[in-house]
Tab-separated table of C-alpha atoms and ligand atoms in Angstrom:
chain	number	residue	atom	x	y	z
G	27	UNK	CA	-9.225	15.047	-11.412
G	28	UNK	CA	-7.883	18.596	-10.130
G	29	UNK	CA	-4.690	18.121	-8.574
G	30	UNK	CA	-2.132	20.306	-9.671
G	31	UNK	CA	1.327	21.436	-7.861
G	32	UNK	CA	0.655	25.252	-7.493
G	33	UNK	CA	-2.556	24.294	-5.164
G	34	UNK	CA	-0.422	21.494	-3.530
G	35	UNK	CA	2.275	23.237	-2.532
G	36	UNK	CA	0.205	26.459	-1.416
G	37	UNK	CA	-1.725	23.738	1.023
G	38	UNK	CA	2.087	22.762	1.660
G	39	UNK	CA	2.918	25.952	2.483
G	40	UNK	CA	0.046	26.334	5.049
G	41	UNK	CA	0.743	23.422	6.643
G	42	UNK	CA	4.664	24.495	7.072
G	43	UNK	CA	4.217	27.529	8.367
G	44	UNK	CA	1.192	26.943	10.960
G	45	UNK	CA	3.045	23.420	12.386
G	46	UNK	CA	5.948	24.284	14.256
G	47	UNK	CA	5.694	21.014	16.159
G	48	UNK	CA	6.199	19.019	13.190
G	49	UNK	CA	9.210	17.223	12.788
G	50	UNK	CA	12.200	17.675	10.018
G	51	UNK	CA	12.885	14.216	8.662
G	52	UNK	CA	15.938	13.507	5.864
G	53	UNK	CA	13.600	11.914	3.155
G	54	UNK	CA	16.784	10.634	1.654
G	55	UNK	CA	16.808	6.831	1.278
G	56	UNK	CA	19.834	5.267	-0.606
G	57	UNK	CA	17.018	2.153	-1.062
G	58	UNK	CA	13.818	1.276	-0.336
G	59	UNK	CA	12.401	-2.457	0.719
G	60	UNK	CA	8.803	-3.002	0.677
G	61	UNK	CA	6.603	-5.787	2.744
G	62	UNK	CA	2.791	-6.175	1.789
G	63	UNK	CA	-0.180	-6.952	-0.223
G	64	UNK	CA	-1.669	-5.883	-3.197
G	65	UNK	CA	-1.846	-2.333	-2.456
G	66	UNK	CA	1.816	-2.083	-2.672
G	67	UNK	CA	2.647	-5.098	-5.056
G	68	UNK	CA	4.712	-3.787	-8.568
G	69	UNK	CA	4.219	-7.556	-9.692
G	70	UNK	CA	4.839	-10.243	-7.309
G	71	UNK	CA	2.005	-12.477	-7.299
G	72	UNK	CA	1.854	-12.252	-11.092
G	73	UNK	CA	5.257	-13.082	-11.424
G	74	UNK	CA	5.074	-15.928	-8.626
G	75	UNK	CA	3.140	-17.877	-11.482
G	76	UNK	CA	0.632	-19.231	-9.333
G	77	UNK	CA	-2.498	-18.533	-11.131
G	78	UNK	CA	-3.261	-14.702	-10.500
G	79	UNK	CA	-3.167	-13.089	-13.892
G	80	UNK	CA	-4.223	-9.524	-14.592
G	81	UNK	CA	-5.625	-8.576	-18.268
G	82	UNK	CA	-6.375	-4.992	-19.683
G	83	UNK	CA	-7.742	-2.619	-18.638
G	84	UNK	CA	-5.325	-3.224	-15.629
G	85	UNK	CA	-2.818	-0.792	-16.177
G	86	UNK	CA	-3.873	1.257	-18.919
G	87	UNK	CA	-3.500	4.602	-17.623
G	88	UNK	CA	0.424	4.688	-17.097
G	89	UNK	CA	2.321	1.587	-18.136
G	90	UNK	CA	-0.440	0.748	-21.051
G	91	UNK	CA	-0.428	-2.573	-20.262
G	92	UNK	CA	-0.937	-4.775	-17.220
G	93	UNK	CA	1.547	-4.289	-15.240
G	94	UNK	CA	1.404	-6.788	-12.190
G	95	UNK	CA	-0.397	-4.035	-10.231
G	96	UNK	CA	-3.872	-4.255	-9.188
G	97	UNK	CA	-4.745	-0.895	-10.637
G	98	UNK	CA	-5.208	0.929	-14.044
G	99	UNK	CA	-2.334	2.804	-12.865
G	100	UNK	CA	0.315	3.504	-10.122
G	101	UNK	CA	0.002	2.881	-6.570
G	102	UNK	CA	1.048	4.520	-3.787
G	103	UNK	CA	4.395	3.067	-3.974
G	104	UNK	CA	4.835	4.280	-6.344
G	105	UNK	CA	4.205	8.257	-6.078
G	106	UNK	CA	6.551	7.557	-2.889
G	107	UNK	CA	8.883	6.282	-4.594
G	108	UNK	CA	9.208	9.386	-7.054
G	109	UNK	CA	8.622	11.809	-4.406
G	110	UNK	CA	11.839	10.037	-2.795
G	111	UNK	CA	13.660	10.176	-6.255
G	112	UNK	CA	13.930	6.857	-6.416
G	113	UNK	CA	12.633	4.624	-9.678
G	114	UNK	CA	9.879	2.259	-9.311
G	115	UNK	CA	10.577	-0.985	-6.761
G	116	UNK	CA	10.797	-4.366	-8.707
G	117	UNK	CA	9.139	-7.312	-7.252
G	118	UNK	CA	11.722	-9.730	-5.887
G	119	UNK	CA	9.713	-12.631	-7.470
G	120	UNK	CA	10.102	-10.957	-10.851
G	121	UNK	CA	13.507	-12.157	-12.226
G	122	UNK	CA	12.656	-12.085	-16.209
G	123	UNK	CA	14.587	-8.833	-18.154
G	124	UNK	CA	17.348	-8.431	-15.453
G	125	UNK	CA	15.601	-5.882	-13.205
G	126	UNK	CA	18.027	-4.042	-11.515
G	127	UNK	CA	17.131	-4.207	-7.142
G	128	UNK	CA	20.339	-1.382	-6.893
G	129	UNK	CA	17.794	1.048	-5.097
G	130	UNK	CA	15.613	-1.329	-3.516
G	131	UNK	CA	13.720	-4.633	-3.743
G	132	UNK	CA	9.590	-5.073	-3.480
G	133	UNK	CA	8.545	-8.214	-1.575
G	134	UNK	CA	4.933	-7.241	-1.834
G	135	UNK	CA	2.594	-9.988	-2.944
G	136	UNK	CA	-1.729	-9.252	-3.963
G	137	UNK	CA	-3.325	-11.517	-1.199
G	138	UNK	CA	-0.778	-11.779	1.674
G	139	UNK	CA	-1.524	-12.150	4.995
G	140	UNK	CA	0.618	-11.079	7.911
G	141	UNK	CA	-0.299	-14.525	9.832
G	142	UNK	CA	0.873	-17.974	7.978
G	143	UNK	CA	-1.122	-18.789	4.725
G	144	UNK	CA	-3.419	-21.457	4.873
G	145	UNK	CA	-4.698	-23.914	2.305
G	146	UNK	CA	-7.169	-21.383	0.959
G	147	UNK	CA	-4.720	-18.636	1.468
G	148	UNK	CA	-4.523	-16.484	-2.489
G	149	UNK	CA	-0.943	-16.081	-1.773
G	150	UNK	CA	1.320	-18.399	0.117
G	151	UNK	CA	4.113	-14.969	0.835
G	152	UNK	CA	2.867	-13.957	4.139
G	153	UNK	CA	4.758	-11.593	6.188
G	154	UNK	CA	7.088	-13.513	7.547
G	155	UNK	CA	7.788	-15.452	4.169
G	156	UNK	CA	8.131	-12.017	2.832
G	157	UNK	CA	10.703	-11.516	5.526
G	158	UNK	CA	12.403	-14.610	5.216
G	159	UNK	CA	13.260	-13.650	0.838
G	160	UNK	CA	14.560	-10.606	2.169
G	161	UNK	CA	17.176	-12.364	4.138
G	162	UNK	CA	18.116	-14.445	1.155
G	163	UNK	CA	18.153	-11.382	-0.975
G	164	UNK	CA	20.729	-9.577	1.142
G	165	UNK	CA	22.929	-12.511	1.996
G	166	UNK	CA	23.107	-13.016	-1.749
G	167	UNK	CA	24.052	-9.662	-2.493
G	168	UNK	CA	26.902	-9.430	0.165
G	169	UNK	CA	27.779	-13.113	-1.353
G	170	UNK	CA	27.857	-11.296	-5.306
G	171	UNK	CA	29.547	-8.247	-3.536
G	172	UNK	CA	32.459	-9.935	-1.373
G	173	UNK	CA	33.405	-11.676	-4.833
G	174	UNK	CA	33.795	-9.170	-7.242
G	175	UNK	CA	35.779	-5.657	-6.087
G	176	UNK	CA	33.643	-3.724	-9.182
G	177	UNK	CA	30.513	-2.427	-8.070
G	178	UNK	CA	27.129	-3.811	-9.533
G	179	UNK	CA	24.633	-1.501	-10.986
G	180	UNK	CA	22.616	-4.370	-10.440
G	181	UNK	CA	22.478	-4.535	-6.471
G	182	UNK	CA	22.362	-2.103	-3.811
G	183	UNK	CA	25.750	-1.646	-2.074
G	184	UNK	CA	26.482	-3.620	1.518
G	185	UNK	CA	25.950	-0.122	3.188
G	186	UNK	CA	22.492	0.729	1.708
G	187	UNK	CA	21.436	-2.296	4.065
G	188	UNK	CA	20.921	-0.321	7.642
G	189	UNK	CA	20.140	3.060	5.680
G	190	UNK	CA	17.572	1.885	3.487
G	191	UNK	CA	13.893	2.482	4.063
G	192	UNK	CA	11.755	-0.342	5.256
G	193	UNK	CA	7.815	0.396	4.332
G	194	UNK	CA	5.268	-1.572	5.156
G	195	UNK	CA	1.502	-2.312	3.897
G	196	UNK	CA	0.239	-5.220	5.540
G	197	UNK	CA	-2.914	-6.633	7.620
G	198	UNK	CA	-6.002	-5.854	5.318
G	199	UNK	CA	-6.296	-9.144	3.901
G	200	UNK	CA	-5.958	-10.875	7.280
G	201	UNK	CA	-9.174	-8.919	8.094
G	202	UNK	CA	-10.909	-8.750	5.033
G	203	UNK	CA	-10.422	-12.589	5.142
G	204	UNK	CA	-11.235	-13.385	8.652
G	205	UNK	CA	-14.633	-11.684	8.391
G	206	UNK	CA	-15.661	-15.213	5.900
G	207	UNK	CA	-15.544	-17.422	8.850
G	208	UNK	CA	-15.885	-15.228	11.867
G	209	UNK	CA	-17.919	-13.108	13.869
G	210	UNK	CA	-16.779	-9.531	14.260
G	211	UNK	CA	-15.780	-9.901	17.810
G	212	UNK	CA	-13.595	-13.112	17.121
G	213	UNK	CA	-12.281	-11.122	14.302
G	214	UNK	CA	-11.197	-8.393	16.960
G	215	UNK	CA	-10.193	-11.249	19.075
G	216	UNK	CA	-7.332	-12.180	16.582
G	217	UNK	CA	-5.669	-8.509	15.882
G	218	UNK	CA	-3.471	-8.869	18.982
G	219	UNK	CA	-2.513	-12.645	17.533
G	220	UNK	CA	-1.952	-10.316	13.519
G	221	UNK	CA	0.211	-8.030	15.553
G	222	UNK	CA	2.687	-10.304	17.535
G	223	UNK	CA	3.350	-11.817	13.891
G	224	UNK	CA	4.117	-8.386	12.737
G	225	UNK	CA	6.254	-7.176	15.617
G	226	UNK	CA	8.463	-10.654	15.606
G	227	UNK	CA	9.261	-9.719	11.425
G	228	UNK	CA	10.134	-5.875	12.356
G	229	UNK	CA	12.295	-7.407	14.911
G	230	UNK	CA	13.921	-9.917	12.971
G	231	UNK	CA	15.106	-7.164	10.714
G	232	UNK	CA	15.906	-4.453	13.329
G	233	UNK	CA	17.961	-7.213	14.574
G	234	UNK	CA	19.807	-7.549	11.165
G	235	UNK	CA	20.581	-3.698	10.875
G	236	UNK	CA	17.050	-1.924	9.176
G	237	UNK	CA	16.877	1.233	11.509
G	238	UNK	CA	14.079	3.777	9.529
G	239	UNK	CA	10.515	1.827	9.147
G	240	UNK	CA	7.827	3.276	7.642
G	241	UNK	CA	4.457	1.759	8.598
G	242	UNK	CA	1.043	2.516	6.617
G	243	UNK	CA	-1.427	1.676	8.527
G	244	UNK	CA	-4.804	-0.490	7.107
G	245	UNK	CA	-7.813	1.656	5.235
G	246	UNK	CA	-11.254	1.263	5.191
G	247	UNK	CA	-11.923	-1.676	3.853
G	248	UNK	CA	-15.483	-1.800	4.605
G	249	UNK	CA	-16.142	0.876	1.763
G	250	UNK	CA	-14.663	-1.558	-1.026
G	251	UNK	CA	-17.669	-2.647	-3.022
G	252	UNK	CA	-16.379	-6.676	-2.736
G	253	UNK	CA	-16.933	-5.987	1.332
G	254	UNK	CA	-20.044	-4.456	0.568
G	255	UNK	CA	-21.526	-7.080	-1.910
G	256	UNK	CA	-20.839	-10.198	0.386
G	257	UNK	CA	-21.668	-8.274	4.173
G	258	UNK	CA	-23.738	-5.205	2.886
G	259	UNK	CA	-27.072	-6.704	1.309
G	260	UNK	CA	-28.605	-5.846	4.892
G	261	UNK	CA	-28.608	-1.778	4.903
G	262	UNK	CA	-28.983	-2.079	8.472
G	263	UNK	CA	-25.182	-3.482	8.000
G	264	UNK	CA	-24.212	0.015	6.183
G	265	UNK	CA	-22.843	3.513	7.583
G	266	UNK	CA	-23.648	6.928	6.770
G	267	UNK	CA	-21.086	6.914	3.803
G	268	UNK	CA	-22.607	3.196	2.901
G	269	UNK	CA	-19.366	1.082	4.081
G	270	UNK	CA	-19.834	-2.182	5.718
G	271	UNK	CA	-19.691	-0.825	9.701
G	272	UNK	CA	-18.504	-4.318	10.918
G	273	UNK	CA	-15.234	-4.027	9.101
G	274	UNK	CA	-14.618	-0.574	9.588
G	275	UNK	CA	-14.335	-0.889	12.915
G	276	UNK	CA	-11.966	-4.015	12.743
G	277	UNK	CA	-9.968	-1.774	10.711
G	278	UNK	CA	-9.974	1.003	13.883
G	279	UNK	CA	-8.964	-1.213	16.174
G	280	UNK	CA	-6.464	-2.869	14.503
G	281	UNK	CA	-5.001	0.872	13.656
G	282	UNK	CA	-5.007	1.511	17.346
G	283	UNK	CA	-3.045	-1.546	18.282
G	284	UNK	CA	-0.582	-1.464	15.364
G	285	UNK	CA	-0.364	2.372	16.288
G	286	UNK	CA	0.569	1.380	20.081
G	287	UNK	CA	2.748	-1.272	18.877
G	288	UNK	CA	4.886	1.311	16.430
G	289	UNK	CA	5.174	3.384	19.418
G	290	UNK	CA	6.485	0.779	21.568
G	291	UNK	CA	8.869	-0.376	19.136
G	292	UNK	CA	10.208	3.361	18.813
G	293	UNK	CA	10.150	3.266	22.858
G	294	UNK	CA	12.381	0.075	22.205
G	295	UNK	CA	14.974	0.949	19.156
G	296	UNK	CA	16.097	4.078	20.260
G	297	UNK	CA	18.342	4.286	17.352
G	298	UNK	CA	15.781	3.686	14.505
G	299	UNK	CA	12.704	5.727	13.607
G	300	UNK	CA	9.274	4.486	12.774
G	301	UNK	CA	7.003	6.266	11.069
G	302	UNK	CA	3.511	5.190	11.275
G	303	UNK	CA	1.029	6.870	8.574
G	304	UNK	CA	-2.450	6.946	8.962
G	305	UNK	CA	-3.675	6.174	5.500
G	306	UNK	CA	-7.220	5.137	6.965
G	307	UNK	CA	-8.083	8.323	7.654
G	308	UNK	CA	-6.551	9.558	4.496
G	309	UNK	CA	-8.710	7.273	2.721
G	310	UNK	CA	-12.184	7.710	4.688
G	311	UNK	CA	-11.781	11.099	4.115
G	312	UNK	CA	-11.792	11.242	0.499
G	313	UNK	CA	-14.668	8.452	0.369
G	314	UNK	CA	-16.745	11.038	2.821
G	315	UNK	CA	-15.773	14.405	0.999
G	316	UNK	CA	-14.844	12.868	-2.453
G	317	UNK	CA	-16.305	15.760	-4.820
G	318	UNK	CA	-14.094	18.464	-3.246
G	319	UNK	CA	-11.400	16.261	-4.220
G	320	UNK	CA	-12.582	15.871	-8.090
G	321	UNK	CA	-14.046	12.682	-7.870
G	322	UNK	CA	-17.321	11.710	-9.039
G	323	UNK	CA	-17.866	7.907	-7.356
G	324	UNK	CA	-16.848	7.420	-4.262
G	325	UNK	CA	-17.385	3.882	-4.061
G	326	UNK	CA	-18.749	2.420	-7.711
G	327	UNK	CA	-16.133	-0.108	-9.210
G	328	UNK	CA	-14.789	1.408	-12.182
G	329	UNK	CA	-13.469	-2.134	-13.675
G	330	UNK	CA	-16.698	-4.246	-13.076
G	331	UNK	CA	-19.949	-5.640	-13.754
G	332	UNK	CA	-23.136	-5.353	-12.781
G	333	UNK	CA	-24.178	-2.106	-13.034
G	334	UNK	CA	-25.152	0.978	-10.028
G	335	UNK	CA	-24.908	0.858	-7.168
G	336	UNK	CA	-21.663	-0.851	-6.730
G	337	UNK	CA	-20.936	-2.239	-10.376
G	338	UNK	CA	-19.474	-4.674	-9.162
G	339	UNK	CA	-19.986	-8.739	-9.109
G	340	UNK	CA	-17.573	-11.205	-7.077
G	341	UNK	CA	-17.907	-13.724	-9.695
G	342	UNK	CA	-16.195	-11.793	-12.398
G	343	UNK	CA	-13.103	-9.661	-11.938
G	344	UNK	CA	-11.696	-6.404	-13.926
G	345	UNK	CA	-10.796	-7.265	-17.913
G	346	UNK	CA	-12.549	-10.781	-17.444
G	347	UNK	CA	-14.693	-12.441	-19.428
G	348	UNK	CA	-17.146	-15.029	-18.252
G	349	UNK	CA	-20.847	-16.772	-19.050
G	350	UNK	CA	-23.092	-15.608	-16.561
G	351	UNK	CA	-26.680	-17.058	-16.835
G	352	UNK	CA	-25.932	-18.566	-20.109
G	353	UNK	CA	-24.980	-14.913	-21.540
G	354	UNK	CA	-21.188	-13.858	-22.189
G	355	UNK	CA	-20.756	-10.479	-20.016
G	356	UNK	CA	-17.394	-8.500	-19.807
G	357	UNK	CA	-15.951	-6.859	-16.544
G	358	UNK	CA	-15.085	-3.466	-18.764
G	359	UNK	CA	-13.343	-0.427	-17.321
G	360	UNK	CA	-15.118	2.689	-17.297
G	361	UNK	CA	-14.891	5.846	-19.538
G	362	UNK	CA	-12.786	8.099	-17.457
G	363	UNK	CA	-11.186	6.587	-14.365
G	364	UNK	CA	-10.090	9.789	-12.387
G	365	UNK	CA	-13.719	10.263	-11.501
G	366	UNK	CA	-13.278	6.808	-9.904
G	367	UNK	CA	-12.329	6.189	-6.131
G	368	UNK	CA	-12.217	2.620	-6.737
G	369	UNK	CA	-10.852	0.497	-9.639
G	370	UNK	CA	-11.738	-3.214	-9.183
G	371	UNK	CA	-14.143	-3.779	-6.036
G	372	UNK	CA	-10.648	-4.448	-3.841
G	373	UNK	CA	-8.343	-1.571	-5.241
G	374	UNK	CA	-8.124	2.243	-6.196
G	375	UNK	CA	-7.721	3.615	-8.938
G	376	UNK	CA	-4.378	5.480	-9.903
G	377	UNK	CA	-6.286	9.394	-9.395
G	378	UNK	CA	-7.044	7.917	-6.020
G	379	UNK	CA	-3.834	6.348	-5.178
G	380	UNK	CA	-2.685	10.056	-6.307
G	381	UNK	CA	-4.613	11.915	-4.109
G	382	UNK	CA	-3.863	9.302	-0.897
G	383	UNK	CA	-0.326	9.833	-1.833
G	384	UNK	CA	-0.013	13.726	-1.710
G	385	UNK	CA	-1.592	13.626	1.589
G	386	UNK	CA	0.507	11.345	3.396
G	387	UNK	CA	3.506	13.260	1.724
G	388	UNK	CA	2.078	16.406	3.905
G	389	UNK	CA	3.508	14.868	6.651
G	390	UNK	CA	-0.045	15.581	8.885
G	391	UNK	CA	-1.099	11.930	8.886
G	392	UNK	CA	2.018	10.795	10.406
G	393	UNK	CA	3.429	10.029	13.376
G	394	UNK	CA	5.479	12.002	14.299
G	395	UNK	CA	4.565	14.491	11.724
G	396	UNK	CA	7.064	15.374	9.370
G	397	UNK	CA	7.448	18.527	7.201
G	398	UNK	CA	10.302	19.279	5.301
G	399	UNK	CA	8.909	16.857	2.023
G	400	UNK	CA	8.806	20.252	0.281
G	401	UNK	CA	11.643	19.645	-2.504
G	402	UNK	CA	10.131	16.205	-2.409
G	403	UNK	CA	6.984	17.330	-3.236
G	404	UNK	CA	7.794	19.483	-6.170
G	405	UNK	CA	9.166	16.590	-7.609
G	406	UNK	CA	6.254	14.805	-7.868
G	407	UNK	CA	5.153	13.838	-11.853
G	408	UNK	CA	1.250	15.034	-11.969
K	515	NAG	C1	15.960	9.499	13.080
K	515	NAG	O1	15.419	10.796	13.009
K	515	NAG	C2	16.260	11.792	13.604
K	515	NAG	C3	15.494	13.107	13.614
K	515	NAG	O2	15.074	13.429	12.310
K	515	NAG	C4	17.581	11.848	12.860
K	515	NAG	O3	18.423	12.781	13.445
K	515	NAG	C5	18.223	10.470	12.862
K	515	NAG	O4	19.386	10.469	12.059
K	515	NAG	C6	17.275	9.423	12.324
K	515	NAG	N1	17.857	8.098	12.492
K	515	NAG	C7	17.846	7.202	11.515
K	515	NAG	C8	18.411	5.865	11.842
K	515	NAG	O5	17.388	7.446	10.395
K	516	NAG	C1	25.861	0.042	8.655
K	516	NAG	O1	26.595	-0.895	7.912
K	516	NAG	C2	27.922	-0.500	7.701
K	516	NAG	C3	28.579	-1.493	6.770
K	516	NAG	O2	27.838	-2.634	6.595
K	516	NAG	C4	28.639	-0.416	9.037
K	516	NAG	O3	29.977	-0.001	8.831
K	516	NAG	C5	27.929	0.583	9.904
K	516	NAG	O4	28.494	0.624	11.181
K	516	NAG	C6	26.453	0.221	10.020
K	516	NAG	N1	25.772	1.266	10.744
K	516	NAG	C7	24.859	0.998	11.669
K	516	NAG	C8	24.214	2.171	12.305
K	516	NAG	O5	24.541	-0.134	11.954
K	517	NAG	C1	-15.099	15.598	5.354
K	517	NAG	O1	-14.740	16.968	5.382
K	517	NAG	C2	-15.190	17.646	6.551
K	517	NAG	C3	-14.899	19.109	6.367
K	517	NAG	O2	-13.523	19.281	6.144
K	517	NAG	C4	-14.492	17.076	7.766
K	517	NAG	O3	-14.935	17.711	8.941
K	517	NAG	C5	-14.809	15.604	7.850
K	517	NAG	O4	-14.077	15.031	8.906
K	517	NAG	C6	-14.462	14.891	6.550
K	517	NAG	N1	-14.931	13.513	6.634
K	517	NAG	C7	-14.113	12.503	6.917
K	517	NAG	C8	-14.763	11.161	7.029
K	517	NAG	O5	-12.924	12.636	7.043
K	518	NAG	C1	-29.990	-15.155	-13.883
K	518	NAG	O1	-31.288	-15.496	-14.278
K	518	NAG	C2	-32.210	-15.601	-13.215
K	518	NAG	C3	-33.513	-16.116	-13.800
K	518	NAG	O2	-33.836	-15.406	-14.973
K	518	NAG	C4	-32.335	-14.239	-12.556
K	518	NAG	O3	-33.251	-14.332	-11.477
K	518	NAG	C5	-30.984	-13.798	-12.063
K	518	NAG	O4	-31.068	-12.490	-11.525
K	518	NAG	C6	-29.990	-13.816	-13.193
K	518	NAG	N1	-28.684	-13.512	-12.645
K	518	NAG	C7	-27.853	-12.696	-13.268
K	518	NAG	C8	-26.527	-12.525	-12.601
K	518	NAG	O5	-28.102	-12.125	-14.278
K	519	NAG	C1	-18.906	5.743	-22.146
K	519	NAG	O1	-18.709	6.346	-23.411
K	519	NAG	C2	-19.522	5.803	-24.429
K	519	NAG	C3	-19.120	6.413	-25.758
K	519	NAG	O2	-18.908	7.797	-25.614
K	519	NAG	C4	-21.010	6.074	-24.099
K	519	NAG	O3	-21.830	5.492	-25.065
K	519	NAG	C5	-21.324	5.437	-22.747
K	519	NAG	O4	-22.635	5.757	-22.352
K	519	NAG	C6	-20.350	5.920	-21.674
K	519	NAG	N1	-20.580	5.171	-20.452
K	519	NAG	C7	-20.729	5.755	-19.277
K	519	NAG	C8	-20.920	4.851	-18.110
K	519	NAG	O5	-20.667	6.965	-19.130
């Protein structure tokens, strides 16, 4: 991977000085609280204790050890959180070693839906469970706080609560799932029914004093080999970058309508700003033009088995080991992960999470743009 700061901030520079339209934005957050799924999860699900374990190589490239992130490495999270100064979000189900939630609290949890879980649901912390432990979490704090006059290192302060940042990372999972049991046009049928469940949890916490919302929207998931495996065997399925077409263009139209929505909601709370970030096209672009950006496999799993083309087999997941066929075989990671776009068939690797973060910290895949991340930006840890 090339991605060093002198090139970043001379594309940073560009950008500055030839968008005047762009917006300023105070990228100062006292603390951040996170809603989503795995691609934002710092150890939820693990922690939750209901089954979902990660083993090595997860998490070898940073922390050297799993980590409760689906990843060798960071996420994007994460490189926002240290281009906002801010250490590394805890998950709120993670309450072994006294983690400290003083500049912000993760509710993320691998597998959640925005609608209700089901029975067959991987994780039972949808959205608007997800919502629900962050109202506990801050009426317990302002209980701990109103008791004791000395301030807690431990918990963010009463005021942090309508200053903080409020990301979100939410929806791939309800289409990625949907797409098991239903046609592609009942599958666009239900985004309206996602996005109602969305918009009553944003409101539920405008309501309770979160005024600055940062929205990603959902990425390509028709490019990750497990979508590609189970709805790609027919090429006639495939696009010109070899991404399952049906759930691409779920993942458009859902943009669009979450994209309307975020702009209705900013119609509606004049007082807060949402910003809505466009990580699809982030991501679609470095599947399409990957090798300008260092890579060297757009789509292969790096963490799999099975082997080119997608090394990848939905039977065996990254650091497992199984008996397939009556032989013992090994999901192994591969030799050198920055040439990888994706890590496990569902997730990218930490050099892609990287690169996806240092564009949406240009401030062009926004909206409204934003451009003053510059003394953000040279504070990011390459
Ligand atoms: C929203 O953004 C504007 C323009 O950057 C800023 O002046 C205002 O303070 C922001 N409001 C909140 C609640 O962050
Ligand atoms: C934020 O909360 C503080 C204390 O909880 C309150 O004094 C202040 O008015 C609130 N500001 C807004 C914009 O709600
Ligand atoms: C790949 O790069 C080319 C040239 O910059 C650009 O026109 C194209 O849109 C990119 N592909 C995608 C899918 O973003
Ligand atoms: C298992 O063995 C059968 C028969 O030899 C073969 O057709 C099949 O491809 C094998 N599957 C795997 C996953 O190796
Ligand atoms: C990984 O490295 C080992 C040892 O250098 C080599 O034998 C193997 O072929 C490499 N694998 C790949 C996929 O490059």
């Amino acid at each position: 991977m090339v991605l060093n700061i002198p090139s970043l901030s001379f594309l940073t520079l560009i950008f500055l000085f030839s968008s005047p339209l762009a917006e300023t934005i105070d990228f100062s957050y006292p603390a951040v609280f996170n809603f989503g799924d795995s691609n934002s999860d710092t150890g939820g699900l693990v922690a939750a204790g209901i089954g979902e374990s990660l083993d090595p190589p997860n998490g070898q490239t940073y922390f050297h050890k799993p980590s409760g992130r689906f990843c060798d490495g960071r996420l994007i999270i994460d490189f926002l959180m240290d281009a906002m100064d801010l250490p590394f979000l805890n998950a709120y189900l993670d309450s072994v070693g006294t983690p400290t939630f003083q500049k912000g609290c993760n509710f993320a949890a691998a597998g959640s839906t925005i609608l209700p879980a089901t029975a067959s649901s991987v994780s039972p912390f949808s959205f608007g469970i997800q919502v629900a432990q962050f109202f506990r979490f801050k009426a317990r704090v302002l209980e701990l706080l109103s008791k004791s006059k000395k301030p807690n290192k431990y918990l963010p302060l009463e005021g942090y609560f309508n200053q903080s940042l409020y990301m979100f990372d939410i929806g791939q999972n309800d289409l990625a799932g949907a797409f098991y049991s239903k046609t592609e046009d009942q599958v666009i049928a239900s985004i309206p029914t996602i996005l109602l469940e969305f918009e009553a949890g944003i409101k539920r916490l405008y309501d309770q004093g979160a005024r600055r919302f940062w929205v990603h929207n959902t990425g390509p998931l028709g490019c990750l080999p497990q979508n590609i495996a189970t709805f790609g065997k027919d090429p006639s399925k495939l696009d010109e970058l070899g991404c399952v077409s049906s759930h691409n263009r779920a993942a458009k139209l859902f943009n669009l309508q979450l994209h309307a929505l975020c702009r209705k909601l900013q119609g509606q709370f004049i007082d807060a700003n949402i910003t809505y970030v466009d990580v699809f096209s982030i991501k679609v672009n470095l599947i399409a033009n990957y090798s300008r950006y260092g890579f060297e496999q757009p789509i292969m799993t790096c963490c799999g088995y099975g082997g080119a083309p997608l090394n990848y087999d939905i039977r065996i997941s990254c650091g497992q080991t199984k008996t397939l066929n009556g032989s013992s075989v090994t999901a192994k990671g591969c030799n050198d992960t920055t040439e990888y776009v994706n890590w496990d068939g569902i997730h990218y690797t930490e050099a892609a999470n990287q690169y996806v973060s240092s564009q949406i910290l240009t401030g062009k895949y926004s909206d409204p743009p934003f451009s003053d991340k510059m003394p953000f930006l040279l504070k990011l840890k390459f």
